[in-house]
Amino acid sequence: MIFATLATDENERRAAQFLISSIRQYAGCYRDSQILMYSTSKETTYPFRDSSGNTSQIPLSEYPANAPYFFADKVQAWVQAEVLLENQTDTLVWIDPLCLVLREPGQFALLQDNAAAFRPVHIQNIGLSSQSPLDYFWQAIYDQCNTPRQTESVESFVDENSILPYFNTHCFSINPKLGVLRRTAQNLKDLTQNSQFVETCLSDHIHKIFLFQAVLSATVLSCCSLSKIQILTPDYSYPFHFQEKITLQKRITDLSKITTLVYEDFGNLEKLFQQLKSSEEIRSWYENLNSTLSPLDNNVTS
């Protein structure tokens, strides 16, 4: 199991320090796994603290800065990680910097014939009801990706809708030998070179934001059936930023019951330790790390 993440600004670089430390502290048998730390900064000498010495800092190569959709830099980091690890591992774990690993993340390990492990999206947003025909947006994506029409569904975690398979990308695992992430990037490139698709489907903010996620979902499903995708349990990619919208029956209020947590905004990091129950050990881990990160640690230095 090899982890990869991307930091694009100072808050994400600071968050990545918490992420790396949480892996080293709480990932169990995976605690010493290699971590690829991609950065959009040309400087790679930011002094990440890593007790294992097994974090590689890698500048992100060029990506389409003028792409008509969001997160082109993240997609490029996926591609670079997949190419680098193609012959090194069967399990590449992508995890956003604004996440924490709080228990051994064994469900990421791709065993038997599993090709990937994902959580369904938290909210439906641009997803389609499982009973709905494909709209122009999804039909164009399925056509580009050669994705079979889906007969199975998943449930969005927060708003609890039955939707066609559509996956969250805060954290997931995938076998880099399959080339899915490279195919995703190529499908995005081809789609956004179609002026009719761009004009018709990317005229609003929400479709620009989530296009990359929809294309990844369709590309994965063009390679394998839903039965080959491990659907992670709700303690993976648990969305603290949606805590008040999660039903009481599904809401997790104890950090010891969460495997990977996403908090979306750096300002939420302190809030989650105020609002969720935590052991003295994990609270001390957070407070000690937070206190030792001086303002200078927020800067990339040469």
PDB file of C-alpha atoms in Angstrom:
ATOM      1  CA  MET A   1       0.000   0.000   0.000  1.00  0.00           C
ATOM      2  CA  ILE A   2       1.451   3.352  -1.097  1.00  0.00           C
ATOM      3  CA  PHE A   3      -0.229   6.670  -0.295  1.00  0.00           C
ATOM      4  CA  ALA A   4      -0.251   9.776  -2.494  1.00  0.00           C
ATOM      5  CA  THR A   5      -1.542  13.292  -1.877  1.00  0.00           C
ATOM      6  CA  LEU A   6      -1.251  16.811  -3.315  1.00  0.00           C
ATOM      7  CA  ALA A   7      -0.754  20.191  -1.662  1.00  0.00           C
ATOM      8  CA  THR A   8      -1.544  23.289  -3.716  1.00  0.00           C
ATOM      9  CA  ASP A   9      -1.295  26.066  -1.107  1.00  0.00           C
ATOM     10  CA  GLU A  10       0.024  26.833   2.377  1.00  0.00           C
ATOM     11  CA  ASN A  11      -3.030  25.508   4.215  1.00  0.00           C
ATOM     12  CA  GLU A  12      -2.856  22.231   2.316  1.00  0.00           C
ATOM     13  CA  ARG A  13       0.866  21.914   3.047  1.00  0.00           C
ATOM     14  CA  ARG A  14       0.182  22.395   6.744  1.00  0.00           C
ATOM     15  CA  ALA A  15      -2.727  19.946   6.570  1.00  0.00           C
ATOM     16  CA  ALA A  16      -0.495  17.425   4.807  1.00  0.00           C
ATOM     17  CA  GLN A  17       1.797  17.461   7.833  1.00  0.00           C
ATOM     18  CA  PHE A  18      -1.123  16.335  10.015  1.00  0.00           C
ATOM     19  CA  LEU A  19      -2.058  13.715   7.418  1.00  0.00           C
ATOM     20  CA  ILE A  20       1.457  12.278   7.217  1.00  0.00           C
ATOM     21  CA  SER A  21       1.769  12.220  10.988  1.00  0.00           C
ATOM     22  CA  SER A  22      -1.644  10.541  11.372  1.00  0.00           C
ATOM     23  CA  ILE A  23      -0.587   7.760   8.965  1.00  0.00           C
ATOM     24  CA  ARG A  24       2.640   7.195  10.887  1.00  0.00           C
ATOM     25  CA  GLN A  25       0.796   7.169  14.197  1.00  0.00           C
ATOM     26  CA  TYR A  26      -2.474   5.338  13.487  1.00  0.00           C
ATOM     27  CA  ALA A  27      -2.313   3.344  10.231  1.00  0.00           C
ATOM     28  CA  GLY A  28      -1.357   0.117  11.997  1.00  0.00           C
ATOM     29  CA  CYS A  29       0.521  -2.299   9.762  1.00  0.00           C
ATOM     30  CA  TYR A  30       0.536   0.387   7.031  1.00  0.00           C
ATOM     31  CA  ARG A  31       2.095   3.082   9.207  1.00  0.00           C
ATOM     32  CA  ASP A  32       5.496   2.887   7.490  1.00  0.00           C
ATOM     33  CA  SER A  33       4.100   2.830   3.960  1.00  0.00           C
ATOM     34  CA  GLN A  34       5.652   5.096   1.366  1.00  0.00           C
ATOM     35  CA  ILE A  35       3.915   8.460   0.936  1.00  0.00           C
ATOM     36  CA  LEU A  36       4.182  10.510  -2.259  1.00  0.00           C
ATOM     37  CA  MET A  37       3.755  14.191  -1.461  1.00  0.00           C
ATOM     38  CA  TYR A  38       3.015  16.094  -4.678  1.00  0.00           C
ATOM     39  CA  SER A  39       3.136  19.882  -4.715  1.00  0.00           C
ATOM     40  CA  THR A  40       2.314  22.593  -7.221  1.00  0.00           C
ATOM     41  CA  SER A  41       5.202  24.614  -5.787  1.00  0.00           C
ATOM     42  CA  LYS A  42       8.509  24.302  -7.601  1.00  0.00           C
ATOM     43  CA  GLU A  43      10.183  24.187  -4.200  1.00  0.00           C
ATOM     44  CA  THR A  44      10.402  20.705  -2.691  1.00  0.00           C
ATOM     45  CA  THR A  45      12.376  21.433   0.458  1.00  0.00           C
ATOM     46  CA  TYR A  46       9.454  22.053   2.799  1.00  0.00           C
ATOM     47  CA  PRO A  47      10.604  20.194   5.928  1.00  0.00           C
ATOM     48  CA  PHE A  48       7.811  17.687   6.429  1.00  0.00           C
ATOM     49  CA  ARG A  49       8.347  15.810   9.656  1.00  0.00           C
ATOM     50  CA  ASP A  50       8.203  12.088   9.094  1.00  0.00           C
ATOM     51  CA  SER A  51       9.395   9.618  11.706  1.00  0.00           C
ATOM     52  CA  SER A  52       9.816   6.890   9.074  1.00  0.00           C
ATOM     53  CA  GLY A  53      11.758   8.975   6.554  1.00  0.00           C
ATOM     54  CA  ASN A  54       9.580   7.414   3.857  1.00  0.00           C
ATOM     55  CA  THR A  55       7.869  10.485   2.390  1.00  0.00           C
ATOM     56  CA  SER A  56       8.939  11.588  -1.095  1.00  0.00           C
ATOM     57  CA  GLN A  57       8.325  15.200  -2.092  1.00  0.00           C
ATOM     58  CA  ILE A  58       7.635  15.546  -5.811  1.00  0.00           C
ATOM     59  CA  PRO A  59       6.911  18.694  -7.822  1.00  0.00           C
ATOM     60  CA  LEU A  60       3.798  18.344  -9.956  1.00  0.00           C
ATOM     61  CA  SER A  61       4.591  18.462 -13.650  1.00  0.00           C
ATOM     62  CA  GLU A  62       2.630  20.703 -15.959  1.00  0.00           C
ATOM     63  CA  TYR A  63      -1.130  20.419 -15.971  1.00  0.00           C
ATOM     64  CA  PRO A  64      -3.751  22.359 -18.002  1.00  0.00           C
ATOM     65  CA  ALA A  65      -4.090  25.510 -15.892  1.00  0.00           C
ATOM     66  CA  ASN A  66      -6.749  26.818 -18.284  1.00  0.00           C
ATOM     67  CA  ALA A  67      -8.860  23.653 -18.231  1.00  0.00           C
ATOM     68  CA  PRO A  68     -12.619  24.387 -18.329  1.00  0.00           C
ATOM     69  CA  TYR A  69     -13.121  22.282 -15.180  1.00  0.00           C
ATOM     70  CA  PHE A  70     -11.776  22.247 -11.628  1.00  0.00           C
ATOM     71  CA  PHE A  71      -9.075  20.010 -10.098  1.00  0.00           C
ATOM     72  CA  ALA A  72      -6.964  19.496 -13.222  1.00  0.00           C
ATOM     73  CA  ASP A  73      -3.933  19.604 -10.899  1.00  0.00           C
ATOM     74  CA  LYS A  74      -5.352  16.767  -8.815  1.00  0.00           C
ATOM     75  CA  VAL A  75      -5.956  14.661 -11.932  1.00  0.00           C
ATOM     76  CA  GLN A  76      -2.369  15.248 -13.028  1.00  0.00           C
ATOM     77  CA  ALA A  77      -1.128  14.115  -9.608  1.00  0.00           C
ATOM     78  CA  TRP A  78      -3.208  10.943 -10.022  1.00  0.00           C
ATOM     79  CA  VAL A  79      -1.545  10.311 -13.374  1.00  0.00           C
ATOM     80  CA  GLN A  80       1.978  10.919 -12.083  1.00  0.00           C
ATOM     81  CA  ALA A  81       1.441   8.624  -9.112  1.00  0.00           C
ATOM     82  CA  GLU A  82      -0.054   5.883 -11.278  1.00  0.00           C
ATOM     83  CA  VAL A  83       2.819   6.000 -13.771  1.00  0.00           C
ATOM     84  CA  LEU A  84       5.422   5.985 -10.996  1.00  0.00           C
ATOM     85  CA  LEU A  85       3.845   3.091  -9.109  1.00  0.00           C
ATOM     86  CA  GLU A  86       2.664   0.929 -12.001  1.00  0.00           C
ATOM     87  CA  ASN A  87       5.293  -1.747 -11.311  1.00  0.00           C
ATOM     88  CA  GLN A  88       5.660  -1.183  -7.574  1.00  0.00           C
ATOM     89  CA  THR A  89       2.293  -1.955  -5.976  1.00  0.00           C
ATOM     90  CA  ASP A  90      -1.214  -3.269  -6.527  1.00  0.00           C
ATOM     91  CA  THR A  91      -2.674  -0.669  -4.156  1.00  0.00           C
ATOM     92  CA  LEU A  92      -2.288   3.067  -4.692  1.00  0.00           C
ATOM     93  CA  VAL A  93      -4.203   5.008  -2.041  1.00  0.00           C
ATOM     94  CA  TRP A  94      -5.107   8.537  -3.029  1.00  0.00           C
ATOM     95  CA  ILE A  95      -5.906  10.724  -0.025  1.00  0.00           C
ATOM     96  CA  ASP A  96      -6.521  14.463  -0.019  1.00  0.00           C
ATOM     97  CA  PRO A  97      -4.385  16.540   2.369  1.00  0.00           C
ATOM     98  CA  LEU A  98      -7.418  17.719   4.377  1.00  0.00           C
ATOM     99  CA  CYS A  99      -7.921  14.193   5.695  1.00  0.00           C
ATOM    100  CA  LEU A 100      -6.722  12.174   8.674  1.00  0.00           C
ATOM    101  CA  VAL A 101      -6.059   8.457   9.044  1.00  0.00           C
ATOM    102  CA  LEU A 102      -7.201   7.415  12.520  1.00  0.00           C
ATOM    103  CA  ARG A 103      -7.276   3.594  12.316  1.00  0.00           C
ATOM    104  CA  GLU A 104      -5.631   0.890  10.230  1.00  0.00           C
ATOM    105  CA  PRO A 105      -7.145   1.402   6.747  1.00  0.00           C
ATOM    106  CA  GLY A 106      -7.279  -2.247   5.749  1.00  0.00           C
ATOM    107  CA  GLN A 107     -10.238  -1.863   3.378  1.00  0.00           C
ATOM    108  CA  PHE A 108      -8.007   0.051   0.965  1.00  0.00           C
ATOM    109  CA  ALA A 109      -5.963  -3.115   0.362  1.00  0.00           C
ATOM    110  CA  LEU A 110      -7.060  -4.544  -2.990  1.00  0.00           C
ATOM    111  CA  LEU A 111      -7.393  -8.260  -2.409  1.00  0.00           C
ATOM    112  CA  GLN A 112      -8.477 -11.038  -4.774  1.00  0.00           C
ATOM    113  CA  ASP A 113      -9.942  -9.512  -7.954  1.00  0.00           C
ATOM    114  CA  ASN A 114     -10.832  -6.070  -6.623  1.00  0.00           C
ATOM    115  CA  ALA A 115      -9.715  -3.271  -8.931  1.00  0.00           C
ATOM    116  CA  ALA A 116     -10.483  -0.316  -6.688  1.00  0.00           C
ATOM    117  CA  ALA A 117     -12.068   0.774  -3.412  1.00  0.00           C
ATOM    118  CA  PHE A 118     -14.349   3.823  -3.222  1.00  0.00           C
ATOM    119  CA  ARG A 119     -16.990   5.538  -1.134  1.00  0.00           C
ATOM    120  CA  PRO A 120     -20.136   6.725  -2.929  1.00  0.00           C
ATOM    121  CA  VAL A 121     -20.472  10.501  -3.064  1.00  0.00           C
ATOM    122  CA  HIS A 122     -21.618  12.217   0.135  1.00  0.00           C
ATOM    123  CA  ILE A 123     -24.422  14.120  -1.600  1.00  0.00           C
ATOM    124  CA  GLN A 124     -26.025  13.508  -4.970  1.00  0.00           C
ATOM    125  CA  ASN A 125     -25.155  16.898  -6.538  1.00  0.00           C
ATOM    126  CA  ILE A 126     -24.721  16.109 -10.280  1.00  0.00           C
ATOM    127  CA  GLY A 127     -25.406  12.398  -9.793  1.00  0.00           C
ATOM    128  CA  LEU A 128     -28.446  10.779 -11.409  1.00  0.00           C
ATOM    129  CA  SER A 129     -31.241   8.912  -9.715  1.00  0.00           C
ATOM    130  CA  SER A 130     -30.901   5.200 -10.342  1.00  0.00           C
ATOM    131  CA  GLN A 131     -34.351   5.313 -11.971  1.00  0.00           C
ATOM    132  CA  SER A 132     -33.541   8.179 -14.326  1.00  0.00           C
ATOM    133  CA  PRO A 133     -32.397   7.943 -17.929  1.00  0.00           C
ATOM    134  CA  LEU A 134     -28.958   9.369 -18.681  1.00  0.00           C
ATOM    135  CA  ASP A 135     -29.040  13.113 -19.275  1.00  0.00           C
ATOM    136  CA  TYR A 136     -26.841  14.728 -21.922  1.00  0.00           C
ATOM    137  CA  PHE A 137     -23.970  15.282 -19.434  1.00  0.00           C
ATOM    138  CA  TRP A 138     -23.763  11.669 -18.287  1.00  0.00           C
ATOM    139  CA  GLN A 139     -24.547  10.220 -21.719  1.00  0.00           C
ATOM    140  CA  ALA A 140     -21.632  12.148 -23.213  1.00  0.00           C
ATOM    141  CA  ILE A 141     -19.338  10.926 -20.421  1.00  0.00           C
ATOM    142  CA  TYR A 142     -20.463   7.307 -20.787  1.00  0.00           C
ATOM    143  CA  ASP A 143     -19.987   7.498 -24.552  1.00  0.00           C
ATOM    144  CA  GLN A 144     -16.502   8.968 -24.206  1.00  0.00           C
ATOM    145  CA  CYS A 145     -15.466   6.411 -21.578  1.00  0.00           C
ATOM    146  CA  ASN A 146     -17.180   3.436 -23.261  1.00  0.00           C
ATOM    147  CA  THR A 147     -19.059   2.781 -20.042  1.00  0.00           C
ATOM    148  CA  PRO A 148     -21.864   0.196 -20.097  1.00  0.00           C
ATOM    149  CA  ARG A 149     -25.283   1.365 -18.942  1.00  0.00           C
ATOM    150  CA  GLN A 150     -25.383   0.645 -15.221  1.00  0.00           C
ATOM    151  CA  THR A 151     -28.043  -1.591 -13.726  1.00  0.00           C
ATOM    152  CA  GLU A 152     -26.813  -1.307 -10.133  1.00  0.00           C
ATOM    153  CA  SER A 153     -26.914   1.680  -7.805  1.00  0.00           C
ATOM    154  CA  VAL A 154     -25.187   3.188  -4.779  1.00  0.00           C
ATOM    155  CA  GLU A 155     -26.567   5.412  -2.030  1.00  0.00           C
ATOM    156  CA  SER A 156     -25.256   8.906  -1.387  1.00  0.00           C
ATOM    157  CA  PHE A 157     -24.258   8.963   2.270  1.00  0.00           C
ATOM    158  CA  VAL A 158     -25.613  12.295   3.514  1.00  0.00           C
ATOM    159  CA  ASP A 159     -28.812  12.845   1.514  1.00  0.00           C
ATOM    160  CA  GLU A 160     -29.499   9.091   1.175  1.00  0.00           C
ATOM    161  CA  ASN A 161     -30.490   8.989  -2.480  1.00  0.00           C
ATOM    162  CA  SER A 162     -30.273   5.905  -4.684  1.00  0.00           C
ATOM    163  CA  ILE A 163     -28.086   6.983  -7.599  1.00  0.00           C
ATOM    164  CA  LEU A 164     -26.162   5.503 -10.505  1.00  0.00           C
ATOM    165  CA  PRO A 165     -22.614   4.614  -9.374  1.00  0.00           C
ATOM    166  CA  TYR A 166     -20.787   7.873  -8.678  1.00  0.00           C
ATOM    167  CA  PHE A 167     -17.808   7.959  -6.337  1.00  0.00           C
ATOM    168  CA  ASN A 168     -16.211  10.346  -3.886  1.00  0.00           C
ATOM    169  CA  THR A 169     -12.526  11.158  -4.406  1.00  0.00           C
ATOM    170  CA  HIS A 170     -11.318  12.459  -1.034  1.00  0.00           C
ATOM    171  CA  CYS A 171      -9.732   9.065  -0.527  1.00  0.00           C
ATOM    172  CA  PHE A 172      -9.836   5.879  -2.553  1.00  0.00           C
ATOM    173  CA  SER A 173      -7.543   3.070  -3.656  1.00  0.00           C
ATOM    174  CA  ILE A 174      -6.904   1.711  -7.122  1.00  0.00           C
ATOM    175  CA  ASN A 175      -4.601  -0.755  -8.830  1.00  0.00           C
ATOM    176  CA  PRO A 176      -2.156   1.406 -10.831  1.00  0.00           C
ATOM    177  CA  LYS A 177      -1.502  -1.446 -13.258  1.00  0.00           C
ATOM    178  CA  LEU A 178      -4.968  -0.902 -14.765  1.00  0.00           C
ATOM    179  CA  GLY A 179      -4.149   2.580 -16.077  1.00  0.00           C
ATOM    180  CA  VAL A 180      -7.532   3.941 -14.996  1.00  0.00           C
ATOM    181  CA  LEU A 181      -6.178   7.298 -13.847  1.00  0.00           C
ATOM    182  CA  ARG A 182      -4.345   7.912 -17.124  1.00  0.00           C
ATOM    183  CA  ARG A 183      -7.480   6.975 -19.052  1.00  0.00           C
ATOM    184  CA  THR A 184      -9.467   9.365 -16.857  1.00  0.00           C
ATOM    185  CA  ALA A 185      -7.124  12.220 -17.760  1.00  0.00           C
ATOM    186  CA  GLN A 186      -7.360  11.387 -21.467  1.00  0.00           C
ATOM    187  CA  ASN A 187     -11.154  11.156 -21.317  1.00  0.00           C
ATOM    188  CA  LEU A 188     -11.286  14.556 -19.610  1.00  0.00           C
ATOM    189  CA  LYS A 189      -9.038  16.025 -22.295  1.00  0.00           C
ATOM    190  CA  ASP A 190     -11.141  14.604 -25.116  1.00  0.00           C
ATOM    191  CA  LEU A 191     -14.442  15.674 -23.555  1.00  0.00           C
ATOM    192  CA  THR A 192     -13.309  19.232 -22.950  1.00  0.00           C
ATOM    193  CA  GLN A 193     -12.050  19.544 -26.513  1.00  0.00           C
ATOM    194  CA  ASN A 194     -15.655  19.003 -27.574  1.00  0.00           C
ATOM    195  CA  SER A 195     -16.999  22.542 -27.778  1.00  0.00           C
ATOM    196  CA  GLN A 196     -20.625  21.412 -27.757  1.00  0.00           C
ATOM    197  CA  PHE A 197     -20.089  19.454 -24.528  1.00  0.00           C
ATOM    198  CA  VAL A 198     -18.320  22.396 -22.885  1.00  0.00           C
ATOM    199  CA  GLU A 199     -20.968  24.894 -23.965  1.00  0.00           C
ATOM    200  CA  THR A 200     -23.887  22.656 -23.003  1.00  0.00           C
ATOM    201  CA  CYS A 201     -22.619  20.947 -19.866  1.00  0.00           C
ATOM    202  CA  LEU A 202     -19.989  23.174 -18.275  1.00  0.00           C
ATOM    203  CA  SER A 203     -21.814  26.487 -18.227  1.00  0.00           C
ATOM    204  CA  ASP A 204     -22.530  26.200 -14.498  1.00  0.00           C
ATOM    205  CA  HIS A 205     -20.214  26.011 -11.502  1.00  0.00           C
ATOM    206  CA  ILE A 206     -21.300  22.650 -10.090  1.00  0.00           C
ATOM    207  CA  HIS A 207     -20.648  20.677 -13.281  1.00  0.00           C
ATOM    208  CA  LYS A 208     -17.217  22.296 -13.622  1.00  0.00           C
ATOM    209  CA  ILE A 209     -16.424  21.267 -10.041  1.00  0.00           C
ATOM    210  CA  PHE A 210     -17.503  17.657 -10.270  1.00  0.00           C
ATOM    211  CA  LEU A 211     -16.724  16.766 -13.890  1.00  0.00           C
ATOM    212  CA  PHE A 212     -13.407  15.140 -12.942  1.00  0.00           C
ATOM    213  CA  GLN A 213     -15.156  12.969 -10.359  1.00  0.00           C
ATOM    214  CA  ALA A 214     -17.892  11.900 -12.783  1.00  0.00           C
ATOM    215  CA  VAL A 215     -15.333  11.002 -15.454  1.00  0.00           C
ATOM    216  CA  LEU A 216     -13.247   8.967 -12.999  1.00  0.00           C
ATOM    217  CA  SER A 217     -16.383   7.082 -11.932  1.00  0.00           C
ATOM    218  CA  ALA A 218     -17.341   6.315 -15.532  1.00  0.00           C
ATOM    219  CA  THR A 219     -13.790   5.349 -16.470  1.00  0.00           C
ATOM    220  CA  VAL A 220     -13.520   2.886 -13.581  1.00  0.00           C
ATOM    221  CA  LEU A 221     -16.857   1.359 -14.580  1.00  0.00           C
ATOM    222  CA  SER A 222     -15.664   1.004 -18.165  1.00  0.00           C
ATOM    223  CA  CYS A 223     -12.897  -1.283 -16.880  1.00  0.00           C
ATOM    224  CA  CYS A 224     -14.761  -3.381 -14.362  1.00  0.00           C
ATOM    225  CA  SER A 225     -18.208  -4.064 -12.985  1.00  0.00           C
ATOM    226  CA  LEU A 226     -19.397  -2.643  -9.681  1.00  0.00           C
ATOM    227  CA  SER A 227     -18.826  -6.097  -8.163  1.00  0.00           C
ATOM    228  CA  LYS A 228     -15.061  -5.599  -8.623  1.00  0.00           C
ATOM    229  CA  ILE A 229     -15.119  -2.329  -6.683  1.00  0.00           C
ATOM    230  CA  GLN A 230     -14.837  -2.515  -2.914  1.00  0.00           C
ATOM    231  CA  ILE A 231     -17.452  -0.131  -1.487  1.00  0.00           C
ATOM    232  CA  LEU A 232     -15.796   1.281   1.602  1.00  0.00           C
ATOM    233  CA  THR A 233     -17.793   1.443   4.817  1.00  0.00           C
ATOM    234  CA  PRO A 234     -18.989   4.842   6.146  1.00  0.00           C
ATOM    235  CA  ASP A 235     -16.039   5.170   8.557  1.00  0.00           C
ATOM    236  CA  TYR A 236     -13.879   5.777   5.477  1.00  0.00           C
ATOM    237  CA  SER A 237     -13.856   9.323   4.093  1.00  0.00           C
ATOM    238  CA  TYR A 238     -16.238  10.281   6.889  1.00  0.00           C
ATOM    239  CA  PRO A 239     -17.320  13.868   6.040  1.00  0.00           C
ATOM    240  CA  PHE A 240     -16.991  15.964   9.183  1.00  0.00           C
ATOM    241  CA  HIS A 241     -17.833  19.069   7.122  1.00  0.00           C
ATOM    242  CA  PHE A 242     -21.345  17.604   6.656  1.00  0.00           C
ATOM    243  CA  GLN A 243     -21.728  16.522  10.278  1.00  0.00           C
ATOM    244  CA  GLU A 244     -24.893  18.525  10.952  1.00  0.00           C
ATOM    245  CA  LYS A 245     -26.558  17.157   7.813  1.00  0.00           C
ATOM    246  CA  ILE A 246     -25.892  13.489   8.608  1.00  0.00           C
ATOM    247  CA  THR A 247     -28.816  11.695  10.236  1.00  0.00           C
ATOM    248  CA  LEU A 248     -28.400  10.948  13.929  1.00  0.00           C
ATOM    249  CA  GLN A 249     -28.529   7.211  13.195  1.00  0.00           C
ATOM    250  CA  LYS A 250     -25.473   7.442  10.932  1.00  0.00           C
ATOM    251  CA  ARG A 251     -23.607  10.299  12.594  1.00  0.00           C
ATOM    252  CA  ILE A 252     -20.267   9.304  14.141  1.00  0.00           C
ATOM    253  CA  THR A 253     -19.290  11.383  17.166  1.00  0.00           C
ATOM    254  CA  ASP A 254     -16.266   9.413  18.404  1.00  0.00           C
ATOM    255  CA  LEU A 255     -12.956   9.693  16.545  1.00  0.00           C
ATOM    256  CA  SER A 256     -12.012   6.172  17.639  1.00  0.00           C
ATOM    257  CA  LYS A 257     -14.760   4.840  15.353  1.00  0.00           C
ATOM    258  CA  ILE A 258     -13.525   6.657  12.222  1.00  0.00           C
ATOM    259  CA  THR A 259     -10.869   5.163   9.942  1.00  0.00           C
ATOM    260  CA  THR A 260     -10.292   8.068   7.558  1.00  0.00           C
ATOM    261  CA  LEU A 261     -11.858  11.463   8.141  1.00  0.00           C
ATOM    262  CA  VAL A 262     -12.189  14.398   5.751  1.00  0.00           C
ATOM    263  CA  TYR A 263     -12.655  17.909   7.107  1.00  0.00           C
ATOM    264  CA  GLU A 264     -12.516  19.832   3.789  1.00  0.00           C
ATOM    265  CA  ASP A 265     -11.366  23.187   5.215  1.00  0.00           C
ATOM    266  CA  PHE A 266      -8.290  23.723   7.405  1.00  0.00           C
ATOM    267  CA  GLY A 267     -10.400  25.822   9.788  1.00  0.00           C
ATOM    268  CA  ASN A 268     -12.418  22.692  10.595  1.00  0.00           C
ATOM    269  CA  LEU A 269      -9.440  20.820  12.028  1.00  0.00           C
ATOM    270  CA  GLU A 270      -9.624  22.465  15.424  1.00  0.00           C
ATOM    271  CA  LYS A 271     -13.427  22.266  15.403  1.00  0.00           C
ATOM    272  CA  LEU A 272     -13.490  18.507  14.986  1.00  0.00           C
ATOM    273  CA  PHE A 273     -11.340  18.049  18.093  1.00  0.00           C
ATOM    274  CA  GLN A 274     -13.702  20.363  19.961  1.00  0.00           C
ATOM    275  CA  GLN A 275     -16.905  18.692  18.774  1.00  0.00           C
ATOM    276  CA  LEU A 276     -16.057  14.989  18.540  1.00  0.00           C
ATOM    277  CA  LYS A 277     -15.145  12.656  21.371  1.00  0.00           C
ATOM    278  CA  SER A 278     -11.489  11.651  21.322  1.00  0.00           C
ATOM    279  CA  SER A 279      -9.134   9.622  23.457  1.00  0.00           C
ATOM    280  CA  GLU A 280      -6.482  11.370  25.499  1.00  0.00           C
ATOM    281  CA  GLU A 281      -3.880   9.819  23.199  1.00  0.00           C
ATOM    282  CA  ILE A 282      -5.246  11.264  19.976  1.00  0.00           C
ATOM    283  CA  ARG A 283      -6.007  14.627  21.555  1.00  0.00           C
ATOM    284  CA  SER A 284      -2.445  14.843  22.840  1.00  0.00           C
ATOM    285  CA  TRP A 285      -1.139  13.820  19.407  1.00  0.00           C
ATOM    286  CA  TYR A 286      -3.049  16.666  17.782  1.00  0.00           C
ATOM    287  CA  GLU A 287      -2.183  19.297  20.395  1.00  0.00           C
ATOM    288  CA  ASN A 288       1.507  18.391  20.452  1.00  0.00           C
ATOM    289  CA  LEU A 289       1.822  18.465  16.670  1.00  0.00           C
ATOM    290  CA  ASN A 290      -0.167  21.679  16.389  1.00  0.00           C
ATOM    291  CA  SER A 291       1.986  23.414  18.998  1.00  0.00           C
ATOM    292  CA  THR A 292       5.249  22.388  17.356  1.00  0.00           C
ATOM    293  CA  LEU A 293       4.269  23.700  13.920  1.00  0.00           C
ATOM    294  CA  SER A 294       5.558  27.237  14.037  1.00  0.00           C
ATOM    295  CA  PRO A 295       4.428  29.897  11.540  1.00  0.00           C
ATOM    296  CA  LEU A 296       7.646  29.241   9.644  1.00  0.00           C
ATOM    297  CA  ASP A 297       6.482  25.675   9.077  1.00  0.00           C
ATOM    298  CA  ASN A 298       3.743  27.089   6.868  1.00  0.00           C
ATOM    299  CA  ASN A 299       6.304  28.290   4.367  1.00  0.00           C
ATOM    300  CA  VAL A 300       8.281  26.409   1.772  1.00  0.00           C
ATOM    301  CA  THR A 301      11.910  27.207   2.421  1.00  0.00           C
ATOM    302  CA  SER A 302      15.027  26.648   0.363  1.00  0.00           C
TER     303      SER A 302
END
